[in-house]
PDB file of C-alpha atoms in Angstrom:
ATOM      1  CA  LEU A   1      -5.556 -22.008   8.568  1.00  0.00           C
ATOM      2  CA  VAL A   2      -3.129 -21.203  11.388  1.00  0.00           C
ATOM      3  CA  GLN A   3      -0.161 -22.210   9.200  1.00  0.00           C
ATOM      4  CA  ALA A   4      -1.439 -19.885   6.467  1.00  0.00           C
ATOM      5  CA  ILE A   5      -1.624 -17.013   8.953  1.00  0.00           C
ATOM      6  CA  ALA A   6       1.871 -17.815  10.248  1.00  0.00           C
ATOM      7  CA  SER A   7       3.309 -17.935   6.720  1.00  0.00           C
ATOM      8  CA  ALA A   8       1.914 -14.464   6.003  1.00  0.00           C
ATOM      9  CA  LEU A   9       3.299 -13.088   9.267  1.00  0.00           C
ATOM     10  CA  LEU A  10       6.723 -14.748   9.378  1.00  0.00           C
ATOM     11  CA  ASP A  11       8.434 -11.443  10.052  1.00  0.00           C
ATOM     12  CA  ASN A  12       6.094 -10.856  13.021  1.00  0.00           C
ATOM     13  CA  VAL A  13       6.870 -13.850  15.227  1.00  0.00           C
ATOM     14  CA  ALA A  14       7.574 -13.609  18.957  1.00  0.00           C
ATOM     15  CA  TYR A  15       8.252 -16.051  21.777  1.00  0.00           C
ATOM     16  CA  LEU A  16       7.534 -15.892  25.497  1.00  0.00           C
ATOM     17  CA  ALA A  17      10.614 -14.413  27.137  1.00  0.00           C
ATOM     18  CA  PRO A  18      12.598 -16.949  29.168  1.00  0.00           C
ATOM     19  CA  PRO A  19      13.105 -16.027  32.842  1.00  0.00           C
ATOM     20  CA  GLY A  20      16.038 -13.644  33.252  1.00  0.00           C
ATOM     21  CA  SER A  21      16.201 -12.632  29.581  1.00  0.00           C
ATOM     22  CA  ILE A  22      14.700  -9.176  30.150  1.00  0.00           C
ATOM     23  CA  THR A  23      16.451  -6.752  32.436  1.00  0.00           C
ATOM     24  CA  GLY A  24      15.589  -3.264  33.578  1.00  0.00           C
ATOM     25  CA  ASP A  25      12.425  -1.651  34.865  1.00  0.00           C
ATOM     26  CA  HIS A  26       9.253  -2.423  32.927  1.00  0.00           C
ATOM     27  CA  PRO A  27       5.683  -1.355  33.687  1.00  0.00           C
ATOM     28  CA  PHE A  28       4.278  -4.878  33.361  1.00  0.00           C
ATOM     29  CA  GLY A  29       5.604  -8.162  34.632  1.00  0.00           C
ATOM     30  CA  VAL A  30       8.417  -9.594  32.570  1.00  0.00           C
ATOM     31  CA  ARG A  31       6.924 -13.091  32.929  1.00  0.00           C
ATOM     32  CA  SER A  32       4.203 -12.070  30.472  1.00  0.00           C
ATOM     33  CA  ALA A  33       6.602 -10.380  28.042  1.00  0.00           C
ATOM     34  CA  TYR A  34       7.471 -11.646  24.586  1.00  0.00           C
ATOM     35  CA  LEU A  35      10.620 -11.131  22.554  1.00  0.00           C
ATOM     36  CA  SER A  36      10.379 -10.503  18.846  1.00  0.00           C
ATOM     37  CA  CYS A  37      12.304 -12.725  16.445  1.00  0.00           C
ATOM     38  CA  SER A  38      12.960  -9.558  14.430  1.00  0.00           C
ATOM     39  CA  LYS A  39      16.208  -7.763  15.198  1.00  0.00           C
ATOM     40  CA  GLN A  40      14.406  -4.455  14.675  1.00  0.00           C
ATOM     41  CA  LEU A  41      12.249  -4.800  17.812  1.00  0.00           C
ATOM     42  CA  LYS A  42      14.442  -4.915  20.894  1.00  0.00           C
ATOM     43  CA  GLU A  43      11.930  -3.992  23.603  1.00  0.00           C
ATOM     44  CA  PRO A  44       9.606  -6.452  25.372  1.00  0.00           C
ATOM     45  CA  LEU A  45       6.261  -6.988  23.657  1.00  0.00           C
ATOM     46  CA  TYR A  46       2.989  -7.627  25.444  1.00  0.00           C
ATOM     47  CA  LEU A  47      -0.315  -9.184  24.443  1.00  0.00           C
ATOM     48  CA  ASP A  48      -3.263  -6.880  23.938  1.00  0.00           C
ATOM     49  CA  ARG A  49      -5.572  -7.266  26.948  1.00  0.00           C
ATOM     50  CA  ASN A  50      -8.532  -7.601  24.551  1.00  0.00           C
ATOM     51  CA  SER A  51      -6.962 -10.600  22.820  1.00  0.00           C
ATOM     52  CA  THR A  52      -8.578 -13.996  23.259  1.00  0.00           C
ATOM     53  CA  VAL A  53      -5.169 -15.489  24.157  1.00  0.00           C
ATOM     54  CA  PHE A  54      -4.474 -12.925  26.912  1.00  0.00           C
ATOM     55  CA  SER A  55      -4.228 -14.337  30.421  1.00  0.00           C
ATOM     56  CA  ARG A  56      -3.095 -12.800  33.714  1.00  0.00           C
ATOM     57  CA  ASP A  57      -1.516 -16.183  34.513  1.00  0.00           C
ATOM     58  CA  PHE A  58       1.751 -16.334  32.546  1.00  0.00           C
ATOM     59  CA  ARG A  59       1.616 -20.157  32.660  1.00  0.00           C
ATOM     60  CA  GLN A  60      -1.453 -20.037  30.400  1.00  0.00           C
ATOM     61  CA  LEU A  61       0.194 -17.902  27.711  1.00  0.00           C
ATOM     62  CA  PRO A  62       1.220 -19.471  24.395  1.00  0.00           C
ATOM     63  CA  GLN A  63       4.984 -19.964  24.014  1.00  0.00           C
ATOM     64  CA  TRP A  64       5.110 -18.788  20.382  1.00  0.00           C
ATOM     65  CA  ILE A  65       2.819 -16.356  18.586  1.00  0.00           C
ATOM     66  CA  CYS A  66       2.581 -14.317  15.423  1.00  0.00           C
ATOM     67  CA  TYR A  67       1.039 -10.854  15.388  1.00  0.00           C
ATOM     68  CA  ASP A  68      -0.274  -8.460  12.787  1.00  0.00           C
ATOM     69  CA  SER A  69       0.985  -5.183  14.235  1.00  0.00           C
ATOM     70  CA  VAL A  70       2.429  -3.479  17.295  1.00  0.00           C
ATOM     71  CA  VAL A  71       1.139  -0.349  18.981  1.00  0.00           C
ATOM     72  CA  ARG A  72       2.986   1.751  21.539  1.00  0.00           C
ATOM     73  CA  LYS A  73       0.629   2.678  24.373  1.00  0.00           C
ATOM     74  CA  THR A  74       1.146   5.149  27.190  1.00  0.00           C
ATOM     75  CA  ILE A  75       0.010   3.798  30.536  1.00  0.00           C
ATOM     76  CA  ARG A  76      -1.137   5.616  33.676  1.00  0.00           C
ATOM     77  CA  ASP A  77       2.326   6.311  35.075  1.00  0.00           C
ATOM     78  CA  GLY A  78       3.395   7.940  31.790  1.00  0.00           C
ATOM     79  CA  SER A  79       5.666   5.138  30.623  1.00  0.00           C
ATOM     80  CA  SER A  80       5.078   3.400  27.309  1.00  0.00           C
ATOM     81  CA  VAL A  81       4.584  -0.251  26.514  1.00  0.00           C
ATOM     82  CA  THR A  82       4.576  -2.044  23.152  1.00  0.00           C
ATOM     83  CA  VAL A  83       1.443  -4.108  22.589  1.00  0.00           C
ATOM     84  CA  MET A  84       0.890  -6.719  19.873  1.00  0.00           C
ATOM     85  CA  LYS A  85      -2.419  -6.796  17.990  1.00  0.00           C
ATOM     86  CA  ASN A  86      -4.206  -9.645  16.181  1.00  0.00           C
ATOM     87  CA  ILE A  87      -2.323 -12.472  17.859  1.00  0.00           C
ATOM     88  CA  THR A  88      -2.297 -16.109  16.747  1.00  0.00           C
ATOM     89  CA  PRO A  89      -0.579 -18.880  18.723  1.00  0.00           C
ATOM     90  CA  ILE A  90       1.703 -20.980  16.510  1.00  0.00           C
ATOM     91  CA  ASP A  91       3.813 -24.119  16.631  1.00  0.00           C
ATOM     92  CA  PRO A  92       7.515 -23.189  16.243  1.00  0.00           C
ATOM     93  CA  ALA A  93       8.133 -26.476  14.425  1.00  0.00           C
ATOM     94  CA  TRP A  94       6.364 -24.954  11.407  1.00  0.00           C
ATOM     95  CA  LEU A  95       8.692 -21.967  11.071  1.00  0.00           C
ATOM     96  CA  GLY A  96      11.580 -23.645   9.278  1.00  0.00           C
ATOM     97  CA  GLU A  97       9.339 -25.198   6.655  1.00  0.00           C
ATOM     98  CA  LEU A  98       7.256 -22.046   6.182  1.00  0.00           C
ATOM     99  CA  ALA A  99      10.373 -19.869   5.802  1.00  0.00           C
ATOM    100  CA  LYS A 100      12.091 -22.056   3.182  1.00  0.00           C
ATOM    101  CA  GLY A 101      13.019 -20.012   0.158  1.00  0.00           C
ATOM    102  CA  THR A 102      12.549 -16.665   1.912  1.00  0.00           C
ATOM    103  CA  ARG A 103      15.128 -14.159   3.061  1.00  0.00           C
ATOM    104  CA  LEU A 104      13.903 -14.754   6.629  1.00  0.00           C
ATOM    105  CA  LEU A 105      15.647 -18.111   6.904  1.00  0.00           C
ATOM    106  CA  SER A 106      19.394 -18.215   7.224  1.00  0.00           C
ATOM    107  CA  LEU A 107      21.294 -21.261   8.349  1.00  0.00           C
ATOM    108  CA  GLY A 108      24.587 -21.088  10.203  1.00  0.00           C
ATOM    109  CA  SER A 109      27.725 -22.654   8.808  1.00  0.00           C
TER     110      SER A 109
END
């Protein structure tokens, strides 16, 4: 079932941001930020606090996820944050096989 969800959401895959990969001032901790695999989304993404996979402890967060949609929310200080909705943890080993034959997979020379 999880592979079926991942195959439907291949263009909405994100991974937990490695330490030091996000610079600048952000309203939430960068340890809990995700980076989209899509070149269209450049800003850090965060899990919805109502998600079952949300955790305040970044060590408990899944490394790779797929999401249904993103929503830009304004927080108390007036800044905005991009939040992912309908999150499913995935195994990145599946991605190559699931993306075969799609325009989402391109191999280097």
